[in-house]
PDB file of C-alpha atoms in Angstrom:
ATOM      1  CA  UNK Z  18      36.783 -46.868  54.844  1.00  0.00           C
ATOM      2  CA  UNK Z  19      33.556 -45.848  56.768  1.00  0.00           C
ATOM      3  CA  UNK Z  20      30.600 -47.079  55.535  1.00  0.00           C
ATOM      4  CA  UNK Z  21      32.244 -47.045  51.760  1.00  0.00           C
ATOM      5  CA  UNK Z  22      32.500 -50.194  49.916  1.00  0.00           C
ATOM      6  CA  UNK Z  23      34.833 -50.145  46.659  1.00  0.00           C
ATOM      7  CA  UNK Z  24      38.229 -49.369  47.231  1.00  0.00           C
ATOM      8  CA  UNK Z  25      39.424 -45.904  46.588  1.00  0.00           C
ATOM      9  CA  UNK Z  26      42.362 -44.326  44.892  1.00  0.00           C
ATOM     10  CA  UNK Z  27      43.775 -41.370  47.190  1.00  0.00           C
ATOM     11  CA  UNK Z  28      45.755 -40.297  44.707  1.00  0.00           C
ATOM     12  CA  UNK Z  29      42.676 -38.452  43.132  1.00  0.00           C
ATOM     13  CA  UNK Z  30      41.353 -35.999  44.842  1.00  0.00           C
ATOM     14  CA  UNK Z  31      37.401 -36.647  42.683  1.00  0.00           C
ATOM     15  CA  UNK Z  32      36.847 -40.312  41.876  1.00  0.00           C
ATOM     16  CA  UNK Z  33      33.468 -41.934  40.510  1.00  0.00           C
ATOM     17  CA  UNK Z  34      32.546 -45.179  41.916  1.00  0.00           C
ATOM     18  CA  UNK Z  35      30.663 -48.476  40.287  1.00  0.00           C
ATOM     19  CA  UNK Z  36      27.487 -47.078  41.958  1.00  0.00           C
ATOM     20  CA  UNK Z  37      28.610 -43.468  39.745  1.00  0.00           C
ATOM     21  CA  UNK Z  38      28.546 -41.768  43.083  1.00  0.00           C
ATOM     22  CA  UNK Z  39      31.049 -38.698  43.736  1.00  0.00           C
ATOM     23  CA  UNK Z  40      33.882 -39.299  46.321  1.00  0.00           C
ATOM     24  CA  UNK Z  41      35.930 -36.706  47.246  1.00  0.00           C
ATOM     25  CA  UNK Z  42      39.221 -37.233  49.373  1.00  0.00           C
ATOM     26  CA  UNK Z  43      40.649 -34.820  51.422  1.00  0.00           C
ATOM     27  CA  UNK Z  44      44.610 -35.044  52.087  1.00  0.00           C
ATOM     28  CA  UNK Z  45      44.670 -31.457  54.425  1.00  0.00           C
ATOM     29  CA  UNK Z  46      44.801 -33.793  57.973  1.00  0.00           C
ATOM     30  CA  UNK Z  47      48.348 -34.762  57.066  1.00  0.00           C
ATOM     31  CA  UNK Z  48      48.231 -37.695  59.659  1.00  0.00           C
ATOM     32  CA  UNK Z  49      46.995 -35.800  62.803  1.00  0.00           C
ATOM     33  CA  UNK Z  50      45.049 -37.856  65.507  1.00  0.00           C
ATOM     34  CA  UNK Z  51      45.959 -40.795  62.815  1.00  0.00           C
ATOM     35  CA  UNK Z  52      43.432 -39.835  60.250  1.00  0.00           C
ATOM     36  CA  UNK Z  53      45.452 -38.933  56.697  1.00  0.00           C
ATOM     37  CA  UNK Z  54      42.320 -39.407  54.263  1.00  0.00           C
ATOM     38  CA  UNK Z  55      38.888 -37.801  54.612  1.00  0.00           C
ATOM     39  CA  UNK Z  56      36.804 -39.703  52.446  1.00  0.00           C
ATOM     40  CA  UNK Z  57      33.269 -38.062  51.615  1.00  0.00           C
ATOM     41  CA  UNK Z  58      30.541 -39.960  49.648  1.00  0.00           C
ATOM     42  CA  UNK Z  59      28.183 -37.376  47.511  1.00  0.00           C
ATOM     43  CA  UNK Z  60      25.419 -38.872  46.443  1.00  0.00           C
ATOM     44  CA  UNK Z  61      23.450 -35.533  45.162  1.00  0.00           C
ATOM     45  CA  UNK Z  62      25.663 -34.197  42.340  1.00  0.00           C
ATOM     46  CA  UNK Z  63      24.310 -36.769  39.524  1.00  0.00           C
ATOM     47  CA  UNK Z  64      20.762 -35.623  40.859  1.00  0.00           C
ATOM     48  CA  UNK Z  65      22.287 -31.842  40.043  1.00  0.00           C
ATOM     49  CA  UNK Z  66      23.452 -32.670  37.035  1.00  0.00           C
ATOM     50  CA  UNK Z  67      20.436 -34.349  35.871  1.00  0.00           C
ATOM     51  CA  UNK Z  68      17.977 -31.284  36.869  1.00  0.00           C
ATOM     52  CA  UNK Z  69      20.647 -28.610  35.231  1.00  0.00           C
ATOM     53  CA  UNK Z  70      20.744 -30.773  31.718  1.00  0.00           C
ATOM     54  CA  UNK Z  71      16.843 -31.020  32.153  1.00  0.00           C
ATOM     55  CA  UNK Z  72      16.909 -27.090  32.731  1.00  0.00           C
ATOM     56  CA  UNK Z  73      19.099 -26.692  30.015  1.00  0.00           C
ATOM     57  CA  UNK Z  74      17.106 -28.734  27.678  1.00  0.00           C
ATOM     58  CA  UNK Z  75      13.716 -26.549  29.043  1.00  0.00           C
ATOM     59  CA  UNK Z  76      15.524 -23.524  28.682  1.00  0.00           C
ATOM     60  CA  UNK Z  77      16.553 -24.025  24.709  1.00  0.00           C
ATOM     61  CA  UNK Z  78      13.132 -25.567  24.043  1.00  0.00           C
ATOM     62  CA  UNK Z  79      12.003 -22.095  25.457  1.00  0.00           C
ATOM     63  CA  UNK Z  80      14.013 -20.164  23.528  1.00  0.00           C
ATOM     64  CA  UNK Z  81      13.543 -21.698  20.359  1.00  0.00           C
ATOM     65  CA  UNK Z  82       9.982 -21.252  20.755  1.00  0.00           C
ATOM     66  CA  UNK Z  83      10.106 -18.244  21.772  1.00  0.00           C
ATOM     67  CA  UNK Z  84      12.528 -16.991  18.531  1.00  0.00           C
ATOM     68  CA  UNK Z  85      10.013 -19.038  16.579  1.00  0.00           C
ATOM     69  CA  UNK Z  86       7.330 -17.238  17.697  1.00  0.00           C
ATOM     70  CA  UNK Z  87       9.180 -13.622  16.691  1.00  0.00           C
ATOM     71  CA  UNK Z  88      10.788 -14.922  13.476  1.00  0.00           C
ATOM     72  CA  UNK Z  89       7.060 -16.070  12.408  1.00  0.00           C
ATOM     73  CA  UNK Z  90       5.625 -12.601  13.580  1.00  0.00           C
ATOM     74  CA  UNK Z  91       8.367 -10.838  12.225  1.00  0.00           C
ATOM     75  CA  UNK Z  92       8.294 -12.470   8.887  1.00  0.00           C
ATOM     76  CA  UNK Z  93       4.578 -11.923   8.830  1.00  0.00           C
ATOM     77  CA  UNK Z  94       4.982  -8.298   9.439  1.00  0.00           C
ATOM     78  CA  UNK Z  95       7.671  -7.692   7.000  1.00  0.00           C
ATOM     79  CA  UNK Z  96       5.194  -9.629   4.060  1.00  0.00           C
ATOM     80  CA  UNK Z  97       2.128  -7.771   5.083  1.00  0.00           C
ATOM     81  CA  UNK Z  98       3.025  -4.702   2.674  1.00  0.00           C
ATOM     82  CA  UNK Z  99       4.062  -7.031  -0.017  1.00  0.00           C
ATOM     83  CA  UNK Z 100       1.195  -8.986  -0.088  1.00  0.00           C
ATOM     84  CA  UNK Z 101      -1.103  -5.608   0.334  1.00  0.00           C
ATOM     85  CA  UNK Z 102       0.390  -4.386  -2.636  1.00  0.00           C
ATOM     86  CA  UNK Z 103       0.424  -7.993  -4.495  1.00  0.00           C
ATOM     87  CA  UNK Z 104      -4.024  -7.303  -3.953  1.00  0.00           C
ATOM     88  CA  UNK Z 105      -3.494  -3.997  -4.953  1.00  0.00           C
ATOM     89  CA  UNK Z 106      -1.813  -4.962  -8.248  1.00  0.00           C
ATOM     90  CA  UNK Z 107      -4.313  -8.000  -8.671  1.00  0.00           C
ATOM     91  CA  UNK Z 108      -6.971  -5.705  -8.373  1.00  0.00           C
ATOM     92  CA  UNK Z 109      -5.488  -2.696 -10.723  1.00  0.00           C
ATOM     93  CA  UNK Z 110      -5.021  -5.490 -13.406  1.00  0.00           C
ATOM     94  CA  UNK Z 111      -8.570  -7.436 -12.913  1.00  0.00           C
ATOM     95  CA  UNK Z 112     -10.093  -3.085 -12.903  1.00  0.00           C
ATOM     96  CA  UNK Z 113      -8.316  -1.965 -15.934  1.00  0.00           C
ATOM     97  CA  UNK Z 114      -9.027  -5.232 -17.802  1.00  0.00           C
ATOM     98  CA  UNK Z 115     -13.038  -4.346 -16.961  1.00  0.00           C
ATOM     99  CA  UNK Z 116     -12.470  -1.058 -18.065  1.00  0.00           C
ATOM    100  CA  UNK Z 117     -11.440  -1.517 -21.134  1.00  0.00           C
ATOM    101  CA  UNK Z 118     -13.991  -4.545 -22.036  1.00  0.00           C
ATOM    102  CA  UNK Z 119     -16.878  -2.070 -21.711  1.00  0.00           C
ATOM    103  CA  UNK Z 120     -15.679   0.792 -24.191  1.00  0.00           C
ATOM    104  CA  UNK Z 121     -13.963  -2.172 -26.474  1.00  0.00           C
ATOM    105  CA  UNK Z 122     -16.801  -4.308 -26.827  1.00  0.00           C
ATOM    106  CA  UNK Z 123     -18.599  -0.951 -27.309  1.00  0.00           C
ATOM    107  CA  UNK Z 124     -16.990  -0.195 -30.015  1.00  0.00           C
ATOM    108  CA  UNK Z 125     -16.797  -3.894 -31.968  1.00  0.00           C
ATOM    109  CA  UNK Z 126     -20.639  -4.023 -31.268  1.00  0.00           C
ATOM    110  CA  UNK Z 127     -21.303  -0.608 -32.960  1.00  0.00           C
ATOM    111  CA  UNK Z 128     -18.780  -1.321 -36.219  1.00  0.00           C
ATOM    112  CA  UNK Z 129     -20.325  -4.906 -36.358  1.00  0.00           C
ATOM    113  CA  UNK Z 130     -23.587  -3.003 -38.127  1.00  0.00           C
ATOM    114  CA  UNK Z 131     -23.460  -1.960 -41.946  1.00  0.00           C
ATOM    115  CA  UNK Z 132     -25.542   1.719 -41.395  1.00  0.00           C
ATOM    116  CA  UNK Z 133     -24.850   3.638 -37.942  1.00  0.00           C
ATOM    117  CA  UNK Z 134     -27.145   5.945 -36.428  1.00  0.00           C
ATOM    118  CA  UNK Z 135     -26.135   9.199 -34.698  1.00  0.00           C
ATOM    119  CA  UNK Z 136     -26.801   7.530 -31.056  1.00  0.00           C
ATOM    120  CA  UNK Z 137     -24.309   4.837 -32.434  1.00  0.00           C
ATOM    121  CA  UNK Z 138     -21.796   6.611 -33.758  1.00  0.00           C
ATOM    122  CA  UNK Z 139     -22.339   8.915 -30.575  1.00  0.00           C
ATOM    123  CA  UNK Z 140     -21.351   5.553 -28.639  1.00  0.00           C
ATOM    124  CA  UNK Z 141     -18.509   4.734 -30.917  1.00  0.00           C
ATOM    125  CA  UNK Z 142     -16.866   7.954 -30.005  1.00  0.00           C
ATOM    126  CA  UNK Z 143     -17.103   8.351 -25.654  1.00  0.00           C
ATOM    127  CA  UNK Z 144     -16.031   4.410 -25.844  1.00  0.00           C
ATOM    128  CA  UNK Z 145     -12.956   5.585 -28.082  1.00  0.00           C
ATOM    129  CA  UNK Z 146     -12.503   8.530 -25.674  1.00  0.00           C
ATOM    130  CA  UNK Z 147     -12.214   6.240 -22.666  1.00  0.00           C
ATOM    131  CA  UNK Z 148      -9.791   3.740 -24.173  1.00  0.00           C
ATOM    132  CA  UNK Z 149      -7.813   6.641 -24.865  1.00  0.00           C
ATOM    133  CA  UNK Z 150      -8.098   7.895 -21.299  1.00  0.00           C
ATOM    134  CA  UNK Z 151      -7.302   4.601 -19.552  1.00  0.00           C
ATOM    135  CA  UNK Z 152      -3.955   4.500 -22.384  1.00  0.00           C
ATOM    136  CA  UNK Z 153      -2.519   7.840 -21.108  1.00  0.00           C
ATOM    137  CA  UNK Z 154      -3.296   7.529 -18.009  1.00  0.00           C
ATOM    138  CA  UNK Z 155      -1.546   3.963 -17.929  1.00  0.00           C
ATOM    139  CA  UNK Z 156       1.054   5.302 -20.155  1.00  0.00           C
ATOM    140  CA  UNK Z 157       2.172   7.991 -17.280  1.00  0.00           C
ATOM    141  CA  UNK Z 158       2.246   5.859 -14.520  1.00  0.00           C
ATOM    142  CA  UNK Z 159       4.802   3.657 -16.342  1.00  0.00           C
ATOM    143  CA  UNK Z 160       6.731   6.066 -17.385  1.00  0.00           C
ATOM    144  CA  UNK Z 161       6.496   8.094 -14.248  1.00  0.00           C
ATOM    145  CA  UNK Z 162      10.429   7.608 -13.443  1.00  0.00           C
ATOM    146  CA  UNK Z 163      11.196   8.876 -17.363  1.00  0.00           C
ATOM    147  CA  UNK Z 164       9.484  12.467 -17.557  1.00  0.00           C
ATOM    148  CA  UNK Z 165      11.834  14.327 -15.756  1.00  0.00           C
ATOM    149  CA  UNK Z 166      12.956  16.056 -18.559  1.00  0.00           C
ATOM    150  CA  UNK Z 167       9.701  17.132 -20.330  1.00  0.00           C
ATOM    151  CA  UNK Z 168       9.228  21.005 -21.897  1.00  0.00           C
ATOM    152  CA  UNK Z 169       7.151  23.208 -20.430  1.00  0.00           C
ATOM    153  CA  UNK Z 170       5.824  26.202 -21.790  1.00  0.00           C
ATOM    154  CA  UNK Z 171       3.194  29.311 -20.714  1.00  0.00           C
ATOM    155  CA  UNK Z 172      -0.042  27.892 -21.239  1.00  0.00           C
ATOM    156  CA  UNK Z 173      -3.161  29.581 -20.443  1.00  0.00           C
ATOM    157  CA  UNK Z 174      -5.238  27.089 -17.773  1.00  0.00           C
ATOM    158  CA  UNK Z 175      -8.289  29.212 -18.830  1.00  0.00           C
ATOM    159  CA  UNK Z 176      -8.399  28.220 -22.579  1.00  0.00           C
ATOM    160  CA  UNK Z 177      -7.061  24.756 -22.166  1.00  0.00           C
ATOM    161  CA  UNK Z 178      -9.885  24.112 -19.242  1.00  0.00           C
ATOM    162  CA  UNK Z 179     -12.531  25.165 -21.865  1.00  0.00           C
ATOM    163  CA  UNK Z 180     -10.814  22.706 -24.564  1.00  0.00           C
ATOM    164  CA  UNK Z 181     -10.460  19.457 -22.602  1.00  0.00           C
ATOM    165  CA  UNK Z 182     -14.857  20.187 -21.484  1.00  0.00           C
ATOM    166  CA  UNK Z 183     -15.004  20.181 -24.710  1.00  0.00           C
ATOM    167  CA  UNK Z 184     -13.425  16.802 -24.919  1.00  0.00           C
ATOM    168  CA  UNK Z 185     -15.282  15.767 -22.321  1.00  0.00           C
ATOM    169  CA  UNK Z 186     -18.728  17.117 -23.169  1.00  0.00           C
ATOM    170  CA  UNK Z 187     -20.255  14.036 -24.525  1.00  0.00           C
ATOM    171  CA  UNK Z 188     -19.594  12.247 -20.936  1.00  0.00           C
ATOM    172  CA  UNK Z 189     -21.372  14.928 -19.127  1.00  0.00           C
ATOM    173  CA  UNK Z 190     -24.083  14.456 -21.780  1.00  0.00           C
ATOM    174  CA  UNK Z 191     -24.912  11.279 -21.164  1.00  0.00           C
ATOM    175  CA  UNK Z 192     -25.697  11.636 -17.483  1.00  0.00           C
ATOM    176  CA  UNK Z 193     -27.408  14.784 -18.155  1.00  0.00           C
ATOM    177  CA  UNK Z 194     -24.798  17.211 -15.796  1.00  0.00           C
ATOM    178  CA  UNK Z 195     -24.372  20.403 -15.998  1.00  0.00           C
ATOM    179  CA  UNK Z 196     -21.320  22.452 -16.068  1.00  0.00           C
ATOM    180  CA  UNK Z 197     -21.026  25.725 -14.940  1.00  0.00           C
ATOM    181  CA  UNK Z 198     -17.402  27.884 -15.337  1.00  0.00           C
ATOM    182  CA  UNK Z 199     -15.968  30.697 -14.477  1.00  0.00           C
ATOM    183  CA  UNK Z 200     -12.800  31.326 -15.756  1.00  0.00           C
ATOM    184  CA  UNK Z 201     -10.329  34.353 -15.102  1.00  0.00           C
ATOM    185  CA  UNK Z 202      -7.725  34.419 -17.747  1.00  0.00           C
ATOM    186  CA  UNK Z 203      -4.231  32.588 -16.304  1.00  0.00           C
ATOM    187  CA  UNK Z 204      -0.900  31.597 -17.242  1.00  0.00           C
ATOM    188  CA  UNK Z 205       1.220  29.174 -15.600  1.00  0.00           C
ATOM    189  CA  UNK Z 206       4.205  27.265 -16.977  1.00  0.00           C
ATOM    190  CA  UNK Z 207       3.920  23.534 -17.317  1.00  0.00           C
ATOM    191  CA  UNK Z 208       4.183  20.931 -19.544  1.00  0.00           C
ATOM    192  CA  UNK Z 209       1.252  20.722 -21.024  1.00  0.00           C
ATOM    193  CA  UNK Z 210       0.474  16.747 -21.343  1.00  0.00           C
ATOM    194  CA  UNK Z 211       0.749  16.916 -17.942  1.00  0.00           C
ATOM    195  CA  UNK Z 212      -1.727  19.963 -17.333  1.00  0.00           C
ATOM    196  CA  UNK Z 213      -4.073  18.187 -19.353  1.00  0.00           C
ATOM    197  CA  UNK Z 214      -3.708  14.874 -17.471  1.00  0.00           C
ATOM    198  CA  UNK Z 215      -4.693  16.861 -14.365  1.00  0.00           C
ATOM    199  CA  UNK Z 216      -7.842  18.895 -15.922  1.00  0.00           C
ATOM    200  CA  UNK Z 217      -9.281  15.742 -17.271  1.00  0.00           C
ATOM    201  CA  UNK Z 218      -8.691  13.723 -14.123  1.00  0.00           C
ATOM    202  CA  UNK Z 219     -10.553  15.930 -12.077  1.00  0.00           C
ATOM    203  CA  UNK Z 220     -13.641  16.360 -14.247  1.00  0.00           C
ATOM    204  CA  UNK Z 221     -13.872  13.117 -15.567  1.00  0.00           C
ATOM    205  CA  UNK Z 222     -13.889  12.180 -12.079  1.00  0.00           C
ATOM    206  CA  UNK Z 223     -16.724  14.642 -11.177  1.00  0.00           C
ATOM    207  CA  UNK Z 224     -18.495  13.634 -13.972  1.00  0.00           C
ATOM    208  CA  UNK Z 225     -18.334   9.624 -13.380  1.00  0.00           C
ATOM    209  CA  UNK Z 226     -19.311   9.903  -9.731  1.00  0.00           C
ATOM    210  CA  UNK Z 227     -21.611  12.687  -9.609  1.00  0.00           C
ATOM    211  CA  UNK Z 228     -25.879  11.662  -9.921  1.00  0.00           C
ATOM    212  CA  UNK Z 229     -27.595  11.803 -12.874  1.00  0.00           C
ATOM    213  CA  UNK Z 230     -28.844  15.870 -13.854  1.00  0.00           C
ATOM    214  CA  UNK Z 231     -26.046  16.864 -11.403  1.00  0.00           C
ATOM    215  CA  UNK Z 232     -24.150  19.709 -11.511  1.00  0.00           C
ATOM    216  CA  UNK Z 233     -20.575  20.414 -12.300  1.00  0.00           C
ATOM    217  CA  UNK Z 234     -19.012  24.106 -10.874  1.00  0.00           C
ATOM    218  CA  UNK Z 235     -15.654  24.811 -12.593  1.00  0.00           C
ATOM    219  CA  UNK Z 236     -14.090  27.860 -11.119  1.00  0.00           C
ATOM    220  CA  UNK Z 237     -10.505  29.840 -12.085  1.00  0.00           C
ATOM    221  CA  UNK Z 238     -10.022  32.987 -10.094  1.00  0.00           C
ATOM    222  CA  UNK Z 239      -7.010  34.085  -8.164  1.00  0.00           C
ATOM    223  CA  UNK Z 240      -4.488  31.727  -9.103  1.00  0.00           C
ATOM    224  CA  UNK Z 241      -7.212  28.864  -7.704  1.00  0.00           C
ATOM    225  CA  UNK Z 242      -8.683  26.493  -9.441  1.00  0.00           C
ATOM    226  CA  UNK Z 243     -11.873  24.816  -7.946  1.00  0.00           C
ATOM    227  CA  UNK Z 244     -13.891  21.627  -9.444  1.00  0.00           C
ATOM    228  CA  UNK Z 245     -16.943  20.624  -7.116  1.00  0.00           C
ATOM    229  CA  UNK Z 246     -19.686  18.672  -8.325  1.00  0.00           C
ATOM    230  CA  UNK Z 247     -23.101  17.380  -6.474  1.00  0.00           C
ATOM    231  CA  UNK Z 248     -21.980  13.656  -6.494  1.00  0.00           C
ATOM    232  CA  UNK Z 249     -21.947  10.725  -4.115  1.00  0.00           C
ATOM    233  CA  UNK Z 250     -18.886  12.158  -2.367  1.00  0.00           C
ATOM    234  CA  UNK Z 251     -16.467  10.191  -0.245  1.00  0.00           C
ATOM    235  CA  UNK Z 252     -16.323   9.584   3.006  1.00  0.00           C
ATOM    236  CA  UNK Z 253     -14.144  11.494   5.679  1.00  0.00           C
ATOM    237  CA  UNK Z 254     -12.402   8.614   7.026  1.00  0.00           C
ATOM    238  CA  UNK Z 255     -11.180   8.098   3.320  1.00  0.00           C
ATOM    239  CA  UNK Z 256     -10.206  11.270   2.116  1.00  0.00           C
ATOM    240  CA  UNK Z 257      -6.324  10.612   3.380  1.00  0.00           C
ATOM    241  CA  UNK Z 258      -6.081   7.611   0.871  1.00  0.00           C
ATOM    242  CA  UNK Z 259      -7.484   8.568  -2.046  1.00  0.00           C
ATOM    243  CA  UNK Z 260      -3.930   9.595  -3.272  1.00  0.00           C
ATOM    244  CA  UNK Z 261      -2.582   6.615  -3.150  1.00  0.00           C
ATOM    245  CA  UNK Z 262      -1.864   4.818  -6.195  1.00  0.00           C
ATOM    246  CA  UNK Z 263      -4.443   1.694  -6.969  1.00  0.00           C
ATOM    247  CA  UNK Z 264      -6.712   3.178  -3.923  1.00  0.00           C
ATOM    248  CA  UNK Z 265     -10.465   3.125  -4.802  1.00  0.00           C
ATOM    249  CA  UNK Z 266     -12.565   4.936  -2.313  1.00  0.00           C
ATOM    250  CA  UNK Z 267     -15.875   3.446  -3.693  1.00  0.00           C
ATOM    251  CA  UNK Z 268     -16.802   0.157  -5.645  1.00  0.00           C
ATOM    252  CA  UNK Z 269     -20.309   2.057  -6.820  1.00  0.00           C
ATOM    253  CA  UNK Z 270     -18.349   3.447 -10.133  1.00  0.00           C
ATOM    254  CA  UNK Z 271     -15.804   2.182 -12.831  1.00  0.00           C
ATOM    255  CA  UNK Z 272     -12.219   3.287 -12.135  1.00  0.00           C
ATOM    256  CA  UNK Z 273      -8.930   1.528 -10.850  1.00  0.00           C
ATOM    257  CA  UNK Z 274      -7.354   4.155  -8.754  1.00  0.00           C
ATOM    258  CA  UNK Z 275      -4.556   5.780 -10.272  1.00  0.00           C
ATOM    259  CA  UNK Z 276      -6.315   9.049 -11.282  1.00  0.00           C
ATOM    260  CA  UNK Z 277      -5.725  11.087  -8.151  1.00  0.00           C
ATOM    261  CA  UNK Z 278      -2.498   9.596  -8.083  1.00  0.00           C
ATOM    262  CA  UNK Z 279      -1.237  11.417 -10.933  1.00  0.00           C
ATOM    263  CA  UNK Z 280      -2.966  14.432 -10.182  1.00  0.00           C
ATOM    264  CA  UNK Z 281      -0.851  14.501  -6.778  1.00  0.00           C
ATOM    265  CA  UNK Z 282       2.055  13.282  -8.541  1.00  0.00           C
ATOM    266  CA  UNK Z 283       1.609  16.380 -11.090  1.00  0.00           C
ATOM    267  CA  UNK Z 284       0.552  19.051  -8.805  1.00  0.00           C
ATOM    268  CA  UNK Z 285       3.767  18.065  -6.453  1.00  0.00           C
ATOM    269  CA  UNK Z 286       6.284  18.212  -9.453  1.00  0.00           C
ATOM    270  CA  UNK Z 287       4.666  21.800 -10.122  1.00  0.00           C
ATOM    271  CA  UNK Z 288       4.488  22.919  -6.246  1.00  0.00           C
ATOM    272  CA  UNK Z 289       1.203  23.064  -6.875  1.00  0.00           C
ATOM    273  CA  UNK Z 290      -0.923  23.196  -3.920  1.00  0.00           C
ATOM    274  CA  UNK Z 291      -4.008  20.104  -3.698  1.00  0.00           C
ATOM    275  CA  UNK Z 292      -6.740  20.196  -1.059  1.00  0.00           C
ATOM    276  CA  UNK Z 293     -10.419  18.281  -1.362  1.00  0.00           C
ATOM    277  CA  UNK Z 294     -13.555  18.731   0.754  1.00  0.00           C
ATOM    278  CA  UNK Z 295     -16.074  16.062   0.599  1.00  0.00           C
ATOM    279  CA  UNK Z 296     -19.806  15.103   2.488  1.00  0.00           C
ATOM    280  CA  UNK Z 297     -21.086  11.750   1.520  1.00  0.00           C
ATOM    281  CA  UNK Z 298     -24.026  12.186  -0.824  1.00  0.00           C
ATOM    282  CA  UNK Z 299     -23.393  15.314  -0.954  1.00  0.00           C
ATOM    283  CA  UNK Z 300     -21.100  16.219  -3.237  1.00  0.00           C
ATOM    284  CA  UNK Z 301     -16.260  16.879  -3.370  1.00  0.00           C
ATOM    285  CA  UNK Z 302     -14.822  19.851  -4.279  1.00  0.00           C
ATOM    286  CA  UNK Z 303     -10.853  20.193  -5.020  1.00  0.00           C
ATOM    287  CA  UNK Z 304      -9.102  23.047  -5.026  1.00  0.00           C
ATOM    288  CA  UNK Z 305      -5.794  23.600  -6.989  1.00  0.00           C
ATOM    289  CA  UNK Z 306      -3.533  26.909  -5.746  1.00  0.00           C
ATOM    290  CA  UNK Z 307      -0.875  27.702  -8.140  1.00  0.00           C
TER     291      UNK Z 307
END
């Protein structure tokens, strides 16, 4: 037996002993020079063992962190765009609610008095104009998927530019702009809710962010239509965005982003054709080719 000390099965060719030591027998001598067992003690394979279950145990603690860390990242990525547009919505509702308090309480103010002056009455009726801008406006973006099927008809842009200014005259009164047209008569076919939504977008738009005693140029000539005003204009880093629904390019006026929306919206349904130029403090111009 060597140096071993427990007694040994040959008829195994692995056996464990007490001291869980490896012994492995070897039965190839088949008696030569007297010697029919080689007995080997191993004393290193539990040592093995123990540094490969370690490893193992390193290896899925590893991994698991390691899938953790993409899971989290992944998860975080993939809820970035929902929670963007969760702000977005916040914001659209916590704008639109301001919005409508001003011209509302407007409104209740003025018919809270027995006699009303012509200033008063004045008031009554741009407050009443804007509630009913904000309600179309917020009326086509909800039914945006539903309009597929509206009628369109020949409409001269000419005549129906000069009837929504008139509209919108007492705006552009109040802030003391000036509008300046030139109109070439033109006919286009398109519904014509949705030609209006686009006219009043834009103006109402150079009218609320232009300066006071600025200047409004409205121009119709060769199937282009061009609105530039002398406003606060928006910067060029910006410009890209400003299509995008609930996207505000400035905090400076009232809005809550979904006019240019619909004018892009519009303008693609109609393959018409929308570009804008802008200089901060300078003044935007858009241009319309139909």
């Amino acid at each position: 037996n060597g140096n071993l000390e427990s007694k040994i099965d040959f008829s195994k060719d692995i056996i464990k002993d007490d001291k869980k030591q490896f012994i492995l027998i070897d039965k190839s001598t088949l008696g030569h020079l007297g010697v029919y067992y080689i007995a080997i003690e191993e004393n290193s394979y539990f040592d093995k063992i123990k540094e490969l279950k370690v490893n193992i145990i390193l290896f899925f603690l590893i991994l698991y962190s390691l899938i953790s860390l993409i899971g989290f990242y992944l998860a975080k990525l993939f809820l970035k765009p929902i929670k963007e547009e969760r702000e977005k919505l916040n914001n659209f509702i916590r704008d639109t609610t301001h919005e409508l308090n001003t011209p509302i309480t407007a409104i209740l103010m003025s018919t809270e008095k027995e006699n009303l002056n012509e200033k008063q009455i004045q008031r009554v009726r741009l407050s009443a104009k804007r509630v009913s801008e904000i309600y179309k406006d917020l009326i086509y973006i909800f039914l945006q998927g539903s309009d597929e099927n509206k009628s369109t008809e020949k409409i001269y842009l000419n005549s129906l530019i000069l009837e929504q200014l008139e509209y919108l005259e007492p705006l552009a009164s109040k802030k003391k702009i000036k509008i300046n047209t030139t109109l070439e008569n033109f006919e286009y076919l398109i519904n014509k809710d949705d030609a209006i939504r686009v006219i009043n977008n834009l103006i109402s738009n150079a009218i609320k962010y232009n300066k006071i005693s600025g200047q409004i140029n409205i121009s119709l000539k060769n199937r282009i239509l061009e609105i530039s005003d002398t406003g606060i204009g928006i910067e060029e880093d910006k410009l890209k965005d400003i299509y995008r629904r609930y996207y505000r390019a400035t905090k400076e006026q009232g809005g809550f982003g979904i006019g240019l929306n619909i004018v892009s919206h519009i303008c693609a349904k109609y393959n018409i054709k929308i570009d804008v130029e802008s200089k901060k403090n300078i003044g935007t111009t858009f241009f319309l080719s139909f």
